[in-house]
Amino acid sequence: MSVNTHAKKKKKSNPFNCFLNGVERVGNKLPHPVTIFILLSLLIIIISEIVYKSGIHVNFYDAKTGTKQTIQAVSLLNAKGLQYIINSATTNFTSFAPLGTVLVAMLGVGVADGTGLLTTAIKKLVQSTPKRLVTAVVVFAGIMSNVASDAGYVVLIPLGAMIFYSFGRHPIAGLAAAFAGVSGGFSANLLIGSTDPLLAGITNEALTAGGIDYSILPTSNYYFMVASTFLLTILGTLITEKIVEPRLGEYKKIKDEHNDIEQTTEKEKKGLRAAGIALLFFIIIMGIMIVPQNAILRGEDGTLDEFMHNGLIFVILLFFMIPGLAYGIVSGTIKSDKDVVNVMGKAMSSMGGYLVLVFFAAQFINYFSYTNLGTILAVSGADFLKNIGFTGLPLIIAFILLAAFINLFIGSASAKWGIMAPVFIPMLYNLGFTPEFTQLAYRIADSSTNIISPLMSYFAMVIVFAQKYDDNMKIGTLISTMLPYSILYLICWSILLIIWYILGLPIGPGASIWL
């Protein structure tokens, strides 16, 4: 149950804090997020008609599909548009990507939480982890989670809040730290994730379309992204502890299931051991099904692409459910199958507000896509930057800023890159920059502004997670909380790029900055 315990923020004369407070005030004067999405949907309907009547169109080569396209605005304010609005409302909702991801994963998390496993595990973490390392661990775990695609959004963001809460710290600060790692640091990692081959494939399509005999590997940005992982972990930790947490002020702790930090009982210890053993067996079985070249979950081509895109979320459900069941049976919190169903039902009931918000958010995002307004904005911006005559490092910085701005309107990294790569890959190639470096600059921009865009698919979900600890959480509060991460990530990540540029360091195995 949500409780309004958001403490009064400390008054600061710091200009940056005044700016953030202003952003929050303006944002929170807006109506409820559901109402905002309804109003934005109506606005898109009107704008689409105006742009359509104006005859505005753009020509571009889409590297994602490998086709030349002429795109013009599609109106929603005519017979065909009204048919789309009515006929697509249900499928817009049911096909909204985060919906199934969140609900399926929450079934497993609900078992682990409802049986007491998460509470006990976090309690153990509180007793054994140095307090000064908690923030860095949460941010780093968030960054590393992008190996598992979108799983970090569903799992780590609420866990970040729970961990901070259990340490006696503001849970919204923990949620923000995890969100900054998962979403703001989406491109960085110590491992090669699903984003690397996806973007590299689009880059290679853009090279082919431009008649350039050159190709890049998924590892082409690896060295820089490893360094970025450490940079963003340090930045995320400092921003959380020096800016976000002091601004949030004290959190009035309410005694509930996530606030018991007493010593673990003997039953809880036995439950944890049973959960650990069950989890170990599960990991071994999954390893057998994944690791060998002929493993059962690999596709006919020997890759894990299908599993990573479609099967991983179900595995996450089992990852939490199996040890949760083991813990509940041994500790005595589960006595029958009815108890299991009840904790699952409780987890689903807590997502009611999310379902309402997602319905209207899905309509707006799909209207934006259907009308082609996002594509027109992206192509027009790319053409403008191409024609203003920038060269060298200033052009790279301008490109990063443009991509970061466009990211506020088009959430998909691959969709944006499919539009921008055919313009900027050949352009910067002709100026002497490698495609690997251009792709790297794009990735910095794409990640940095994810966390302040209401159009980002999981933004609505993060608001719902935050409302568990502050039922007055609104879009303005979340954006003002995340804005320091977005600004400083963009600035400091770009500075790292400039240092790399000046020193001429390799950005990946066999990949340099200049041709």
XYZ file of C-alpha atoms in Angstrom:
515
model
C 0.000 0.000 0.000
C 1.364 3.401 -0.981
C 1.957 5.928 1.739
C 2.610 9.609 1.383
C 5.920 9.917 3.175
C 7.809 12.150 0.834
C 9.710 14.386 3.192
C 9.893 18.107 2.710
C 12.953 18.872 0.675
C 15.799 20.816 2.210
C 15.901 24.380 1.010
C 19.096 25.075 -0.873
C 20.392 28.314 -2.392
C 22.384 26.267 -4.910
C 21.344 27.547 -8.390
C 21.254 24.019 -9.777
C 18.913 22.906 -6.991
C 16.735 25.940 -7.657
C 16.602 24.931 -11.310
C 15.643 21.348 -10.423
C 12.993 22.571 -7.994
C 11.619 24.761 -10.770
C 11.478 21.806 -13.139
C 9.653 19.806 -10.488
C 7.162 22.577 -9.720
C 6.329 23.103 -13.375
C 6.119 19.378 -14.035
C 3.958 18.681 -11.020
C 1.485 21.418 -11.897
C 0.611 19.299 -14.880
C -2.385 16.948 -14.522
C -2.157 13.263 -13.629
C 0.131 11.325 -16.026
C -2.898 9.526 -17.487
C -4.504 12.882 -18.291
C -1.232 14.128 -19.763
C -1.052 11.185 -22.163
C -4.677 11.771 -23.178
C -3.964 15.457 -23.864
C -0.764 14.632 -25.748
C -2.656 12.113 -27.859
C -5.211 14.797 -28.769
C -2.340 17.168 -29.580
C -0.736 14.595 -31.894
C -4.081 14.159 -33.683
C -4.275 17.915 -34.351
C -0.586 18.350 -35.288
C -0.700 15.363 -37.635
C -3.528 17.017 -39.583
C -1.666 20.343 -39.800
C 1.599 18.754 -40.959
C -0.257 16.499 -43.409
C -2.133 19.447 -44.934
C 1.180 21.326 -45.220
C 2.552 18.567 -47.449
C 5.748 18.198 -45.423
C 7.739 15.086 -46.358
C 11.298 13.734 -46.058
C 13.395 11.407 -48.223
C 15.901 9.053 -46.633
C 17.492 5.627 -46.774
C 16.475 3.445 -43.830
C 19.445 1.260 -42.922
C 17.272 -0.831 -40.614
C 15.076 -2.032 -43.480
C 17.541 -1.472 -46.333
C 15.084 0.588 -48.393
C 14.810 4.128 -49.736
C 11.756 5.842 -48.356
C 9.726 8.978 -48.780
C 7.887 9.732 -45.574
C 5.095 12.240 -45.129
C 2.880 12.899 -42.172
C -0.188 10.712 -41.773
C -3.267 12.445 -40.444
C -5.343 11.010 -37.641
C -8.083 13.544 -38.267
C -9.733 11.861 -41.239
C -11.746 8.691 -41.855
C -8.704 6.416 -42.078
C -7.097 8.002 -39.035
C -10.242 7.683 -36.935
C -10.525 4.052 -37.998
C -6.949 3.528 -36.772
C -7.665 5.226 -33.440
C -10.679 3.009 -32.763
C -9.499 -0.273 -34.303
C -5.976 -0.208 -32.876
C -6.763 0.831 -29.282
C -6.762 -2.719 -27.935
C -3.726 -3.948 -29.880
C -1.794 -0.774 -29.021
C -2.267 -1.754 -25.379
C -1.713 -5.503 -25.612
C 1.303 -5.202 -27.936
C 3.002 -2.505 -25.852
C 6.440 -4.066 -25.372
C 6.987 -3.450 -21.637
C 3.520 -4.703 -20.657
C 4.142 -8.447 -20.998
C 7.731 -8.069 -19.813
C 6.681 -6.379 -16.585
C 3.704 -8.596 -15.775
C 5.481 -11.908 -16.460
C 8.563 -10.946 -14.471
C 6.415 -9.628 -11.607
C 4.810 -13.066 -11.167
C 8.203 -14.467 -10.214
C 9.264 -11.403 -8.231
C 5.895 -11.545 -6.445
C 6.647 -15.065 -5.186
C 10.138 -14.105 -4.020
C 8.768 -11.012 -2.313
C 5.569 -12.497 -0.903
C 7.306 -15.470 0.689
C 9.787 -13.170 2.419
C 12.856 -14.191 0.408
C 13.653 -10.706 -0.867
C 13.139 -9.184 2.572
C 15.477 -11.681 4.209
C 18.061 -11.485 1.425
C 18.145 -7.685 1.596
C 18.313 -7.853 5.379
C 21.351 -10.105 5.025
C 22.819 -7.678 2.507
C 22.357 -4.795 4.951
C 24.185 -6.721 7.647
C 27.145 -7.713 5.461
C 27.705 -4.878 2.965
C 29.665 -1.707 3.827
C 27.221 1.183 3.564
C 29.620 3.289 1.505
C 29.583 0.728 -1.335
C 25.818 0.339 -1.705
C 25.238 3.167 -4.169
C 28.089 2.090 -6.438
C 26.883 -1.524 -6.388
C 23.332 -0.489 -7.371
C 24.511 1.748 -10.239
C 27.057 -0.809 -11.486
C 24.506 -3.638 -11.370
C 22.113 -1.463 -13.371
C 24.711 -0.814 -16.072
C 25.664 -4.484 -16.290
C 22.005 -5.544 -16.503
C 21.704 -4.409 -20.128
C 23.389 -7.698 -21.102
C 19.963 -9.157 -20.303
C 18.222 -6.580 -22.523
C 15.322 -4.886 -20.640
C 15.352 -7.152 -17.590
C 17.072 -4.523 -15.436
C 14.090 -2.187 -15.733
C 11.761 -4.732 -14.170
C 14.083 -6.225 -11.571
C 16.801 -3.781 -10.526
C 14.865 -0.506 -10.344
C 12.409 -1.659 -7.634
C 15.221 -3.586 -5.908
C 17.338 -0.414 -5.816
C 14.554 1.333 -3.889
C 14.142 -1.622 -1.522
C 17.868 -1.827 -0.813
C 18.175 1.882 -0.001
C 15.067 1.674 2.158
C 16.524 -1.208 4.130
C 19.735 0.761 4.681
C 17.697 3.594 6.178
C 18.213 5.752 3.086
C 15.681 7.420 0.811
C 14.140 4.718 -1.427
C 13.560 7.173 -4.302
C 17.331 7.791 -4.335
C 17.888 4.037 -4.677
C 15.317 3.856 -7.456
C 17.010 6.802 -9.215
C 20.473 5.236 -8.900
C 19.237 1.970 -10.412
C 17.301 3.790 -13.146
C 20.398 5.850 -14.005
C 22.443 2.658 -14.316
C 19.886 0.588 -16.222
C 18.692 3.260 -18.654
C 21.218 6.115 -18.601
C 24.075 3.628 -18.898
C 22.318 1.322 -21.343
C 25.155 1.298 -23.914
C 28.020 0.787 -21.451
C 29.077 -2.649 -20.210
C 32.031 -4.902 -19.445
C 30.511 -7.540 -21.733
C 29.150 -7.578 -25.272
C 25.383 -7.257 -25.026
C 22.464 -7.420 -27.444
C 22.798 -3.732 -28.336
C 26.263 -4.181 -29.879
C 25.388 -6.533 -32.764
C 22.067 -4.727 -33.312
C 23.668 -1.323 -33.903
C 26.650 -2.783 -35.782
C 24.272 -4.477 -38.205
C 22.506 -1.181 -38.947
C 25.873 0.574 -39.372
C 26.960 -2.030 -41.913
C 23.686 -1.606 -43.814
C 24.319 2.145 -43.945
C 27.827 1.527 -45.287
C 26.482 -0.773 -47.982
C 23.805 1.731 -48.959
C 26.454 4.465 -49.210
C 28.597 2.325 -51.523
C 31.383 2.119 -48.935
C 33.443 -1.077 -48.871
C 33.797 -1.296 -45.094
C 32.224 -3.275 -42.271
C 32.405 -3.186 -38.495
C 32.179 -5.846 -35.787
C 29.897 -5.956 -32.713
C 33.056 -5.481 -30.606
C 33.967 -2.222 -32.372
C 33.155 0.021 -29.352
C 34.236 -2.416 -26.643
C 37.279 -0.604 -25.163
C 35.444 2.680 -24.856
C 32.349 1.055 -23.332
C 34.433 -0.741 -20.706
C 35.926 2.601 -19.656
C 32.440 4.139 -19.779
C 31.148 1.518 -17.341
C 33.542 2.707 -14.651
C 32.978 6.397 -15.484
C 29.187 6.092 -15.241
C 29.389 4.029 -12.045
C 31.486 6.752 -10.389
C 29.287 9.530 -11.778
C 26.059 7.767 -10.798
C 27.364 7.233 -7.264
C 28.452 10.873 -6.827
C 25.248 12.287 -8.336
C 23.109 10.086 -6.074
C 24.994 10.904 -2.883
C 25.898 14.559 -3.514
C 22.906 15.888 -5.469
C 19.864 13.600 -5.526
C 19.779 12.232 -1.985
C 20.457 15.568 -0.217
C 17.778 17.214 -2.362
C 15.225 14.516 -1.467
C 15.874 15.050 2.231
C 15.014 12.577 4.970
C 12.533 9.812 4.332
C 10.129 9.124 7.168
C 10.428 5.380 7.623
C 7.232 3.400 8.055
C 7.399 -0.056 9.603
C 6.525 -2.530 6.865
C 7.806 -5.679 5.229
C 10.839 -3.915 3.770
C 11.938 -2.186 6.933
C 12.837 -4.997 9.312
C 16.620 -5.067 9.702
C 16.785 -7.197 12.819
C 19.010 -10.266 12.897
C 17.831 -13.102 10.695
C 16.063 -15.914 12.542
C 17.033 -19.590 12.318
C 14.027 -20.311 10.095
C 15.037 -17.470 7.767
C 18.602 -18.767 7.592
C 17.361 -22.245 6.664
C 15.062 -20.695 4.080
C 17.957 -18.729 2.578
C 20.096 -21.868 2.352
C 17.260 -23.759 0.645
C 16.740 -20.842 -1.756
C 20.471 -20.730 -2.519
C 20.590 -24.467 -3.266
C 17.479 -24.257 -5.463
C 18.931 -21.277 -7.318
C 22.245 -23.079 -7.842
C 20.508 -26.094 -9.388
C 18.433 -23.789 -11.574
C 21.545 -21.947 -12.820
C 23.298 -25.256 -13.588
C 20.298 -26.509 -15.573
C 20.016 -23.227 -17.461
C 23.752 -23.329 -18.171
C 23.381 -26.783 -19.720
C 20.511 -25.456 -21.849
C 22.428 -22.351 -22.994
C 26.233 -22.708 -22.961
C 27.077 -25.699 -25.232
C 27.103 -24.928 -28.944
C 24.307 -27.443 -29.525
C 22.356 -26.433 -26.402
C 18.583 -26.801 -26.539
C 17.858 -23.069 -26.254
C 20.153 -22.107 -29.122
C 18.603 -21.505 -32.525
C 19.408 -23.393 -35.700
C 22.159 -20.867 -36.405
C 23.738 -21.585 -32.995
C 22.933 -18.169 -31.547
C 20.855 -17.154 -28.525
C 19.060 -14.322 -30.321
C 15.580 -15.849 -30.058
C 16.106 -16.759 -26.409
C 17.447 -13.294 -25.482
C 14.528 -11.517 -27.144
C 11.641 -13.824 -26.241
C 12.644 -16.401 -23.625
C 14.713 -14.452 -21.131
C 11.796 -12.874 -19.257
C 10.253 -16.287 -18.531
C 13.630 -17.441 -17.219
C 13.703 -14.373 -14.957
C 10.272 -15.410 -13.670
C 11.698 -18.856 -12.794
C 14.884 -17.259 -11.404
C 12.806 -15.573 -8.700
C 9.977 -18.084 -8.353
C 12.011 -21.266 -7.775
C 14.170 -19.973 -4.898
C 11.105 -18.098 -3.608
C 9.171 -21.363 -3.376
C 12.119 -23.131 -1.735
C 12.445 -20.348 0.820
C 8.711 -20.263 1.537
C 8.398 -24.025 2.017
C 11.411 -24.320 4.335
C 10.743 -21.128 6.326
C 7.048 -21.933 6.670
C 5.624 -18.891 4.860
C 4.125 -21.210 2.224
C 1.902 -24.001 3.453
C -0.138 -24.811 0.341
C -0.559 -24.005 -3.339
C -3.172 -21.422 -2.348
C -0.461 -19.373 -0.636
C 1.569 -19.331 -3.860
C -1.392 -18.163 -5.929
C -2.231 -15.524 -3.320
C 1.236 -13.929 -3.411
C 1.131 -13.939 -7.220
C -2.277 -12.293 -7.140
C -1.039 -9.687 -4.689
C 1.839 -8.856 -7.034
C -0.558 -8.450 -9.950
C -3.002 -6.320 -7.955
C -0.195 -3.888 -7.164
C 0.185 -3.260 -10.911
C -3.364 -1.943 -11.388
C -2.277 1.686 -11.631
C 0.431 0.709 -14.093
C -2.096 -1.003 -16.375
C -4.272 2.122 -16.504
C -1.275 4.350 -17.237
C 0.112 1.988 -19.876
C -3.184 1.900 -21.799
C -3.083 5.635 -22.470
C 0.705 5.840 -22.828
C 0.552 3.095 -25.463
C -2.038 5.034 -27.459
C 0.110 8.185 -27.486
C 3.331 6.392 -28.432
C 1.610 4.478 -31.227
C -0.075 7.642 -32.534
C 3.330 9.316 -32.655
C 4.714 6.391 -34.644
C 1.689 6.058 -36.955
C 1.731 9.745 -37.938
C 5.477 9.608 -38.832
C 6.090 12.822 -36.867
C 9.089 11.313 -35.051
C 10.696 10.179 -38.315
C 10.155 13.577 -39.926
C 11.754 15.277 -36.924
C 14.760 12.927 -36.957
C 15.433 13.190 -40.701
C 14.963 16.971 -40.751
C 17.368 17.361 -37.843
C 19.961 15.140 -39.509
C 19.668 17.061 -42.790
C 20.041 20.369 -40.966
C 23.234 19.252 -39.243
C 24.574 17.920 -42.526
C 24.042 21.259 -44.246
C 25.393 23.743 -41.690
C 29.035 23.094 -42.535
C 30.444 21.818 -39.229
C 33.582 19.674 -39.407
C 35.845 17.807 -36.990
C 35.143 17.602 -33.270
C 32.472 20.385 -33.232
C 30.457 18.298 -35.699
C 30.744 15.234 -33.439
C 29.512 17.234 -30.428
C 26.660 18.742 -32.460
C 25.755 15.236 -33.640
C 25.652 13.972 -30.034
C 23.407 16.867 -28.971
C 21.048 16.320 -31.906
C 20.782 12.575 -31.247
C 20.203 13.233 -27.530
C 17.367 15.629 -28.403
C 15.762 13.249 -30.898
C 15.983 10.514 -28.243
C 13.337 12.400 -26.258
C 10.838 11.661 -29.041
C 11.903 8.271 -30.454
C 12.684 5.748 -27.727
C 13.973 2.882 -29.870
C 17.771 2.952 -30.270
C 17.641 0.855 -33.430
C 14.846 2.910 -35.020
C 16.737 6.173 -34.512
C 20.004 4.694 -35.737
C 18.258 3.213 -38.763
C 17.267 6.752 -39.727
C 20.442 8.608 -38.737
C 23.145 6.119 -39.759
C 22.632 6.458 -43.549
C 23.124 10.239 -43.212
C 25.971 10.459 -40.743
C 27.987 7.308 -41.444
C 28.877 8.341 -45.051
C 29.155 12.036 -44.134
C 31.622 11.482 -41.296
C 33.387 8.738 -43.278
C 34.143 11.313 -45.977
C 35.535 13.600 -43.287
C 37.931 10.863 -42.133
C 36.040 9.402 -39.162
C 35.543 5.653 -38.922
C 31.979 4.265 -38.786
C 32.902 2.732 -35.418
C 33.536 6.204 -33.985
C 30.322 7.669 -35.406
C 28.343 4.787 -33.910
C 30.093 5.366 -30.585
C 29.080 9.036 -30.518
C 25.493 8.030 -31.248
C 25.442 5.548 -28.366
C 26.463 8.240 -25.879
C 23.552 10.430 -26.959
C 21.059 7.584 -27.113
C 21.648 6.487 -23.522
C 22.008 9.841 -21.759
C 18.498 11.220 -22.239
C 16.525 7.967 -21.851
C 15.856 8.722 -18.199
C 14.086 12.061 -18.752
C 11.834 11.096 -21.670
C 8.193 10.237 -20.868
C 8.158 8.544 -24.301
C 10.658 5.950 -23.082
C 8.682 2.700 -22.846
C 9.451 1.990 -19.184
C 9.051 5.547 -17.888
C 5.453 4.957 -16.787
C 6.510 1.795 -14.976
C 9.210 3.675 -13.032
C 6.620 6.215 -11.863
C 4.449 3.378 -10.550
C 7.410 1.815 -8.717
C 8.198 5.202 -7.144
C 4.591 5.719 -6.053
C 4.964 2.760 -3.701
C 7.111 5.040 -1.546
C 5.577 8.399 -2.437
C 1.999 8.405 -3.669
C 2.431 12.023 -4.793
C 5.138 11.045 -7.289
C 4.432 12.754 -10.613
C 6.197 13.195 -13.930
C 7.776 16.487 -12.796
C 9.242 14.911 -9.657
C 10.753 11.982 -11.545
C 12.188 14.145 -14.336
C 13.712 16.629 -11.872
C 15.197 13.712 -9.912
C 16.738 12.151 -13.019
C 17.818 15.367 -14.760
C 21.188 15.650 -12.939
C 22.118 12.160 -14.171
C 21.059 12.987 -17.727
C 22.937 16.294 -17.898
C 26.134 15.103 -16.221
C 26.182 11.767 -18.041
C 25.900 13.603 -21.366
C 28.594 16.159 -20.467
C 31.102 13.827 -18.817
C 30.616 10.999 -21.320
C 31.215 13.507 -24.135
C 34.344 14.747 -22.348
C 35.600 11.154 -22.187
C 35.005 10.952 -25.934
C 36.970 14.174 -26.462
C 39.883 12.844 -24.358
C 39.801 9.604 -26.371
C 39.772 11.709 -29.547
C 42.729 13.852 -28.484
C 44.795 10.854 -27.377
C 43.820 8.847 -30.453
C 43.128 5.700 -28.432
C 41.578 2.608 -30.074
C 37.857 2.382 -29.302
C 37.626 -1.386 -29.792
C 39.637 -4.357 -31.107
C 40.978 -3.186 -34.467
C 38.787 -0.065 -34.363
C 40.212 3.467 -34.360
C 38.804 6.982 -34.521
C 40.213 7.965 -37.909
C 40.351 6.092 -41.181
